[in-house]
Amino acid sequence: MRWRVRCALGVYLTGFAEGTCAHLWDLAHGGVHAYAFAPAVLQVFFTVLVALDPLVVVLLARARPAGVTLAAAVMAADVTANWIADWPHLRDDPNWLWRPVGLLPITLFGLYVTTTTLPLHRALTARQTRCSGTVSPTRPT
């Protein structure tokens, strides 16, 4: 596996492992009301991330292309949910964006995942094809 692919997977794994820990921490300290600041639908979503984030980690640790697809979907939803939940704070105090933990790092990680999804998915699909011994239908034999 190329070093760029390994590095990208490392960033993904680090981000989703941190997300898992953050959501577990929130739930351990706040219980069912950990996300009471958000609308009910977002509270459920943030709680479900306790299962989705580690699933992404497992799939990516096994270098599965489905892990990249799931990572992109989870981050698109997570960034959107966080912007919706934090918008009132951001509107009242624009400096809210610059907090070291919160909206800015989640948004930057989401942008990284979005911009690397296609190349990483292609690299893992090609690797999986080579490892399984099958020939890709788009490549001549």
JSON list of C-alpha atoms in Angstrom, two decimals:
[
{"chain": "A", "resi": 1, "resn": "MET", "atom": "CA", "xyz": [0.00, 0.00, 0.00]},
{"chain": "A", "resi": 2, "resn": "ARG", "atom": "CA", "xyz": [1.39, 3.41, -0.93]},
{"chain": "A", "resi": 3, "resn": "TRP", "atom": "CA", "xyz": [2.53, 5.75, 1.81]},
{"chain": "A", "resi": 4, "resn": "ARG", "atom": "CA", "xyz": [-0.04, 8.40, 0.80]},
{"chain": "A", "resi": 5, "resn": "VAL", "atom": "CA", "xyz": [-2.84, 5.90, 1.22]},
{"chain": "A", "resi": 6, "resn": "ARG", "atom": "CA", "xyz": [-1.46, 4.82, 4.59]},
{"chain": "A", "resi": 7, "resn": "CYS", "atom": "CA", "xyz": [-1.20, 8.45, 5.73]},
{"chain": "A", "resi": 8, "resn": "ALA", "atom": "CA", "xyz": [-4.76, 9.22, 4.62]},
{"chain": "A", "resi": 9, "resn": "LEU", "atom": "CA", "xyz": [-6.04, 6.12, 6.41]},
{"chain": "A", "resi": 10, "resn": "GLY", "atom": "CA", "xyz": [-4.10, 7.19, 9.50]},
{"chain": "A", "resi": 11, "resn": "VAL", "atom": "CA", "xyz": [-5.76, 10.61, 9.48]},
{"chain": "A", "resi": 12, "resn": "TYR", "atom": "CA", "xyz": [-9.19, 9.04, 9.00]},
{"chain": "A", "resi": 13, "resn": "LEU", "atom": "CA", "xyz": [-8.58, 6.49, 11.77]},
{"chain": "A", "resi": 14, "resn": "THR", "atom": "CA", "xyz": [-7.33, 9.18, 14.16]},
{"chain": "A", "resi": 15, "resn": "GLY", "atom": "CA", "xyz": [-10.29, 11.46, 13.44]},
{"chain": "A", "resi": 16, "resn": "PHE", "atom": "CA", "xyz": [-12.94, 8.78, 13.81]},
{"chain": "A", "resi": 17, "resn": "ALA", "atom": "CA", "xyz": [-11.30, 7.26, 16.91]},
{"chain": "A", "resi": 18, "resn": "GLU", "atom": "CA", "xyz": [-11.25, 10.73, 18.48]},
{"chain": "A", "resi": 19, "resn": "GLY", "atom": "CA", "xyz": [-14.91, 11.18, 17.51]},
{"chain": "A", "resi": 20, "resn": "THR", "atom": "CA", "xyz": [-15.77, 7.86, 19.13]},
{"chain": "A", "resi": 21, "resn": "CYS", "atom": "CA", "xyz": [-14.02, 8.88, 22.35]},
{"chain": "A", "resi": 22, "resn": "ALA", "atom": "CA", "xyz": [-15.61, 12.34, 22.35]},
{"chain": "A", "resi": 23, "resn": "HIS", "atom": "CA", "xyz": [-19.13, 10.94, 21.97]},
{"chain": "A", "resi": 24, "resn": "LEU", "atom": "CA", "xyz": [-18.51, 8.25, 24.60]},
{"chain": "A", "resi": 25, "resn": "TRP", "atom": "CA", "xyz": [-17.18, 10.94, 26.94]},
{"chain": "A", "resi": 26, "resn": "ASP", "atom": "CA", "xyz": [-20.23, 13.13, 26.33]},
{"chain": "A", "resi": 27, "resn": "LEU", "atom": "CA", "xyz": [-22.61, 10.26, 27.03]},
{"chain": "A", "resi": 28, "resn": "ALA", "atom": "CA", "xyz": [-20.68, 9.09, 30.09]},
{"chain": "A", "resi": 29, "resn": "HIS", "atom": "CA", "xyz": [-20.82, 12.56, 31.61]},
{"chain": "A", "resi": 30, "resn": "GLY", "atom": "CA", "xyz": [-24.19, 13.80, 30.36]},
{"chain": "A", "resi": 31, "resn": "GLY", "atom": "CA", "xyz": [-26.18, 10.60, 30.01]},
{"chain": "A", "resi": 32, "resn": "VAL", "atom": "CA", "xyz": [-29.25, 10.75, 27.82]},
{"chain": "A", "resi": 33, "resn": "HIS", "atom": "CA", "xyz": [-29.23, 14.54, 28.11]},
{"chain": "A", "resi": 34, "resn": "ALA", "atom": "CA", "xyz": [-25.67, 14.97, 26.83]},
{"chain": "A", "resi": 35, "resn": "TYR", "atom": "CA", "xyz": [-26.90, 16.70, 23.69]},
{"chain": "A", "resi": 36, "resn": "ALA", "atom": "CA", "xyz": [-29.90, 18.57, 25.16]},
{"chain": "A", "resi": 37, "resn": "PHE", "atom": "CA", "xyz": [-28.66, 21.77, 23.48]},
{"chain": "A", "resi": 38, "resn": "ALA", "atom": "CA", "xyz": [-29.58, 20.35, 20.07]},
{"chain": "A", "resi": 39, "resn": "PRO", "atom": "CA", "xyz": [-32.94, 19.52, 18.46]},
{"chain": "A", "resi": 40, "resn": "ALA", "atom": "CA", "xyz": [-34.21, 15.99, 19.20]},
{"chain": "A", "resi": 41, "resn": "VAL", "atom": "CA", "xyz": [-33.24, 14.60, 15.77]},
{"chain": "A", "resi": 42, "resn": "LEU", "atom": "CA", "xyz": [-29.67, 15.80, 16.23]},
{"chain": "A", "resi": 43, "resn": "GLN", "atom": "CA", "xyz": [-29.55, 14.41, 19.78]},
{"chain": "A", "resi": 44, "resn": "VAL", "atom": "CA", "xyz": [-30.36, 10.99, 18.36]},
{"chain": "A", "resi": 45, "resn": "PHE", "atom": "CA", "xyz": [-27.81, 11.40, 15.56]},
{"chain": "A", "resi": 46, "resn": "PHE", "atom": "CA", "xyz": [-25.01, 12.43, 17.95]},
{"chain": "A", "resi": 47, "resn": "THR", "atom": "CA", "xyz": [-25.82, 9.40, 20.09]},
{"chain": "A", "resi": 48, "resn": "VAL", "atom": "CA", "xyz": [-25.82, 7.06, 17.08]},
{"chain": "A", "resi": 49, "resn": "LEU", "atom": "CA", "xyz": [-22.30, 8.28, 16.26]},
{"chain": "A", "resi": 50, "resn": "VAL", "atom": "CA", "xyz": [-21.13, 6.18, 19.23]},
{"chain": "A", "resi": 51, "resn": "ALA", "atom": "CA", "xyz": [-21.78, 3.16, 16.98]},
{"chain": "A", "resi": 52, "resn": "LEU", "atom": "CA", "xyz": [-21.08, 4.68, 13.54]},
{"chain": "A", "resi": 53, "resn": "ASP", "atom": "CA", "xyz": [-17.65, 6.14, 14.33]},
{"chain": "A", "resi": 54, "resn": "PRO", "atom": "CA", "xyz": [-16.16, 2.82, 15.54]},
{"chain": "A", "resi": 55, "resn": "LEU", "atom": "CA", "xyz": [-17.74, 1.01, 12.59]},
{"chain": "A", "resi": 56, "resn": "VAL", "atom": "CA", "xyz": [-15.88, 3.40, 10.29]},
{"chain": "A", "resi": 57, "resn": "VAL", "atom": "CA", "xyz": [-12.67, 2.73, 12.26]},
{"chain": "A", "resi": 58, "resn": "VAL", "atom": "CA", "xyz": [-13.03, -1.04, 11.89]},
{"chain": "A", "resi": 59, "resn": "LEU", "atom": "CA", "xyz": [-13.77, -0.85, 8.15]},
{"chain": "A", "resi": 60, "resn": "LEU", "atom": "CA", "xyz": [-10.87, 1.53, 7.53]},
{"chain": "A", "resi": 61, "resn": "ALA", "atom": "CA", "xyz": [-8.46, -0.49, 9.68]},
{"chain": "A", "resi": 62, "resn": "ARG", "atom": "CA", "xyz": [-9.28, -3.41, 7.39]},
{"chain": "A", "resi": 63, "resn": "ALA", "atom": "CA", "xyz": [-8.72, -1.10, 4.36]},
{"chain": "A", "resi": 64, "resn": "ARG", "atom": "CA", "xyz": [-12.24, -1.61, 3.05]},
{"chain": "A", "resi": 65, "resn": "PRO", "atom": "CA", "xyz": [-13.51, 0.83, 0.38]},
{"chain": "A", "resi": 66, "resn": "ALA", "atom": "CA", "xyz": [-16.92, 0.76, 2.11]},
{"chain": "A", "resi": 67, "resn": "GLY", "atom": "CA", "xyz": [-15.24, 2.38, 5.11]},
{"chain": "A", "resi": 68, "resn": "VAL", "atom": "CA", "xyz": [-14.30, 5.39, 3.01]},
{"chain": "A", "resi": 69, "resn": "THR", "atom": "CA", "xyz": [-17.84, 5.70, 1.69]},
{"chain": "A", "resi": 70, "resn": "LEU", "atom": "CA", "xyz": [-19.30, 5.43, 5.18]},
{"chain": "A", "resi": 71, "resn": "ALA", "atom": "CA", "xyz": [-16.73, 7.93, 6.50]},
{"chain": "A", "resi": 72, "resn": "ALA", "atom": "CA", "xyz": [-17.78, 10.49, 3.88]},
{"chain": "A", "resi": 73, "resn": "ALA", "atom": "CA", "xyz": [-21.47, 10.03, 4.66]},
{"chain": "A", "resi": 74, "resn": "VAL", "atom": "CA", "xyz": [-20.92, 10.23, 8.43]},
{"chain": "A", "resi": 75, "resn": "MET", "atom": "CA", "xyz": [-18.78, 13.36, 8.14]},
{"chain": "A", "resi": 76, "resn": "ALA", "atom": "CA", "xyz": [-21.21, 15.11, 5.79]},
{"chain": "A", "resi": 77, "resn": "ALA", "atom": "CA", "xyz": [-24.01, 14.47, 8.28]},
{"chain": "A", "resi": 78, "resn": "ASP", "atom": "CA", "xyz": [-21.83, 15.28, 11.31]},
{"chain": "A", "resi": 79, "resn": "VAL", "atom": "CA", "xyz": [-20.58, 18.60, 9.95]},
{"chain": "A", "resi": 80, "resn": "THR", "atom": "CA", "xyz": [-24.11, 19.59, 8.94]},
{"chain": "A", "resi": 81, "resn": "ALA", "atom": "CA", "xyz": [-25.53, 18.59, 12.34]},
{"chain": "A", "resi": 82, "resn": "ASN", "atom": "CA", "xyz": [-22.83, 20.49, 14.22]},
{"chain": "A", "resi": 83, "resn": "TRP", "atom": "CA", "xyz": [-23.35, 23.65, 12.16]},
{"chain": "A", "resi": 84, "resn": "ILE", "atom": "CA", "xyz": [-27.10, 23.46, 12.80]},
{"chain": "A", "resi": 85, "resn": "ALA", "atom": "CA", "xyz": [-26.60, 22.87, 16.53]},
{"chain": "A", "resi": 86, "resn": "ASP", "atom": "CA", "xyz": [-23.91, 25.56, 16.90]},
{"chain": "A", "resi": 87, "resn": "TRP", "atom": "CA", "xyz": [-25.46, 28.19, 14.64]},
{"chain": "A", "resi": 88, "resn": "PRO", "atom": "CA", "xyz": [-27.19, 30.13, 17.45]},
{"chain": "A", "resi": 89, "resn": "HIS", "atom": "CA", "xyz": [-23.87, 30.40, 19.34]},
{"chain": "A", "resi": 90, "resn": "LEU", "atom": "CA", "xyz": [-21.99, 31.36, 16.19]},
{"chain": "A", "resi": 91, "resn": "ARG", "atom": "CA", "xyz": [-24.57, 33.98, 15.26]},
{"chain": "A", "resi": 92, "resn": "ASP", "atom": "CA", "xyz": [-24.39, 35.57, 18.72]},
{"chain": "A", "resi": 93, "resn": "ASP", "atom": "CA", "xyz": [-20.60, 35.30, 19.01]},
{"chain": "A", "resi": 94, "resn": "PRO", "atom": "CA", "xyz": [-18.58, 34.78, 15.78]},
{"chain": "A", "resi": 95, "resn": "ASN", "atom": "CA", "xyz": [-15.54, 33.92, 17.91]},
{"chain": "A", "resi": 96, "resn": "TRP", "atom": "CA", "xyz": [-17.35, 30.67, 18.79]},
{"chain": "A", "resi": 97, "resn": "LEU", "atom": "CA", "xyz": [-15.87, 29.25, 15.56]},
{"chain": "A", "resi": 98, "resn": "TRP", "atom": "CA", "xyz": [-12.30, 29.64, 16.83]},
{"chain": "A", "resi": 99, "resn": "ARG", "atom": "CA", "xyz": [-12.70, 27.40, 19.86]},
{"chain": "A", "resi": 100, "resn": "PRO", "atom": "CA", "xyz": [-10.02, 24.69, 19.69]},
{"chain": "A", "resi": 101, "resn": "VAL", "atom": "CA", "xyz": [-12.59, 21.95, 20.32]},
{"chain": "A", "resi": 102, "resn": "GLY", "atom": "CA", "xyz": [-15.81, 22.17, 18.41]},
{"chain": "A", "resi": 103, "resn": "LEU", "atom": "CA", "xyz": [-17.00, 23.43, 15.08]},
{"chain": "A", "resi": 104, "resn": "LEU", "atom": "CA", "xyz": [-13.69, 24.39, 13.45]},
{"chain": "A", "resi": 105, "resn": "PRO", "atom": "CA", "xyz": [-11.84, 21.05, 13.83]},
{"chain": "A", "resi": 106, "resn": "ILE", "atom": "CA", "xyz": [-14.95, 19.07, 12.87]},
{"chain": "A", "resi": 107, "resn": "THR", "atom": "CA", "xyz": [-15.38, 21.23, 9.76]},
{"chain": "A", "resi": 108, "resn": "LEU", "atom": "CA", "xyz": [-11.71, 20.95, 8.77]},
{"chain": "A", "resi": 109, "resn": "PHE", "atom": "CA", "xyz": [-11.74, 17.19, 9.23]},
{"chain": "A", "resi": 110, "resn": "GLY", "atom": "CA", "xyz": [-14.97, 16.98, 7.22]},
{"chain": "A", "resi": 111, "resn": "LEU", "atom": "CA", "xyz": [-13.34, 18.95, 4.40]},
{"chain": "A", "resi": 112, "resn": "TYR", "atom": "CA", "xyz": [-10.34, 16.63, 4.48]},
{"chain": "A", "resi": 113, "resn": "VAL", "atom": "CA", "xyz": [-12.56, 13.56, 4.29]},
{"chain": "A", "resi": 114, "resn": "THR", "atom": "CA", "xyz": [-14.61, 15.10, 1.48]},
{"chain": "A", "resi": 115, "resn": "THR", "atom": "CA", "xyz": [-11.58, 16.00, -0.63]},
{"chain": "A", "resi": 116, "resn": "THR", "atom": "CA", "xyz": [-9.86, 12.65, -0.16]},
{"chain": "A", "resi": 117, "resn": "THR", "atom": "CA", "xyz": [-12.86, 10.32, -0.44]},
{"chain": "A", "resi": 118, "resn": "LEU", "atom": "CA", "xyz": [-12.63, 9.59, -4.16]},
{"chain": "A", "resi": 119, "resn": "PRO", "atom": "CA", "xyz": [-8.86, 9.06, -4.42]},
{"chain": "A", "resi": 120, "resn": "LEU", "atom": "CA", "xyz": [-8.76, 6.95, -1.26]},
{"chain": "A", "resi": 121, "resn": "HIS", "atom": "CA", "xyz": [-11.76, 4.88, -2.35]},
{"chain": "A", "resi": 122, "resn": "ARG", "atom": "CA", "xyz": [-10.11, 4.25, -5.74]},
{"chain": "A", "resi": 123, "resn": "ALA", "atom": "CA", "xyz": [-6.81, 3.27, -4.13]},
{"chain": "A", "resi": 124, "resn": "LEU", "atom": "CA", "xyz": [-8.48, 0.81, -1.75]},
{"chain": "A", "resi": 125, "resn": "THR", "atom": "CA", "xyz": [-10.67, -0.63, -4.51]},
{"chain": "A", "resi": 126, "resn": "ALA", "atom": "CA", "xyz": [-7.59, -1.17, -6.71]},
{"chain": "A", "resi": 127, "resn": "ARG", "atom": "CA", "xyz": [-5.75, -2.77, -3.79]},
{"chain": "A", "resi": 128, "resn": "GLN", "atom": "CA", "xyz": [-8.68, -5.04, -3.02]},
{"chain": "A", "resi": 129, "resn": "THR", "atom": "CA", "xyz": [-8.90, -6.05, -6.67]},
{"chain": "A", "resi": 130, "resn": "ARG", "atom": "CA", "xyz": [-5.17, -6.84, -6.81]},
{"chain": "A", "resi": 131, "resn": "CYS", "atom": "CA", "xyz": [-5.30, -8.79, -3.55]},
{"chain": "A", "resi": 132, "resn": "SER", "atom": "CA", "xyz": [-8.27, -10.88, -4.63]},
{"chain": "A", "resi": 133, "resn": "GLY", "atom": "CA", "xyz": [-6.68, -11.75, -7.95]},
{"chain": "A", "resi": 134, "resn": "THR", "atom": "CA", "xyz": [-9.57, -10.51, -10.04]},
{"chain": "A", "resi": 135, "resn": "VAL", "atom": "CA", "xyz": [-9.17, -8.22, -13.00]},
{"chain": "A", "resi": 136, "resn": "SER", "atom": "CA", "xyz": [-10.91, -4.86, -12.98]},
{"chain": "A", "resi": 137, "resn": "PRO", "atom": "CA", "xyz": [-13.49, -4.53, -15.78]},
{"chain": "A", "resi": 138, "resn": "THR", "atom": "CA", "xyz": [-12.12, -1.06, -16.65]},
{"chain": "A", "resi": 139, "resn": "ARG", "atom": "CA", "xyz": [-8.57, -2.29, -17.17]},
{"chain": "A", "resi": 140, "resn": "PRO", "atom": "CA", "xyz": [-7.54, -4.31, -20.20]},
{"chain": "A", "resi": 141, "resn": "THR", "atom": "CA", "xyz": [-5.91, -7.65, -19.42]}
]
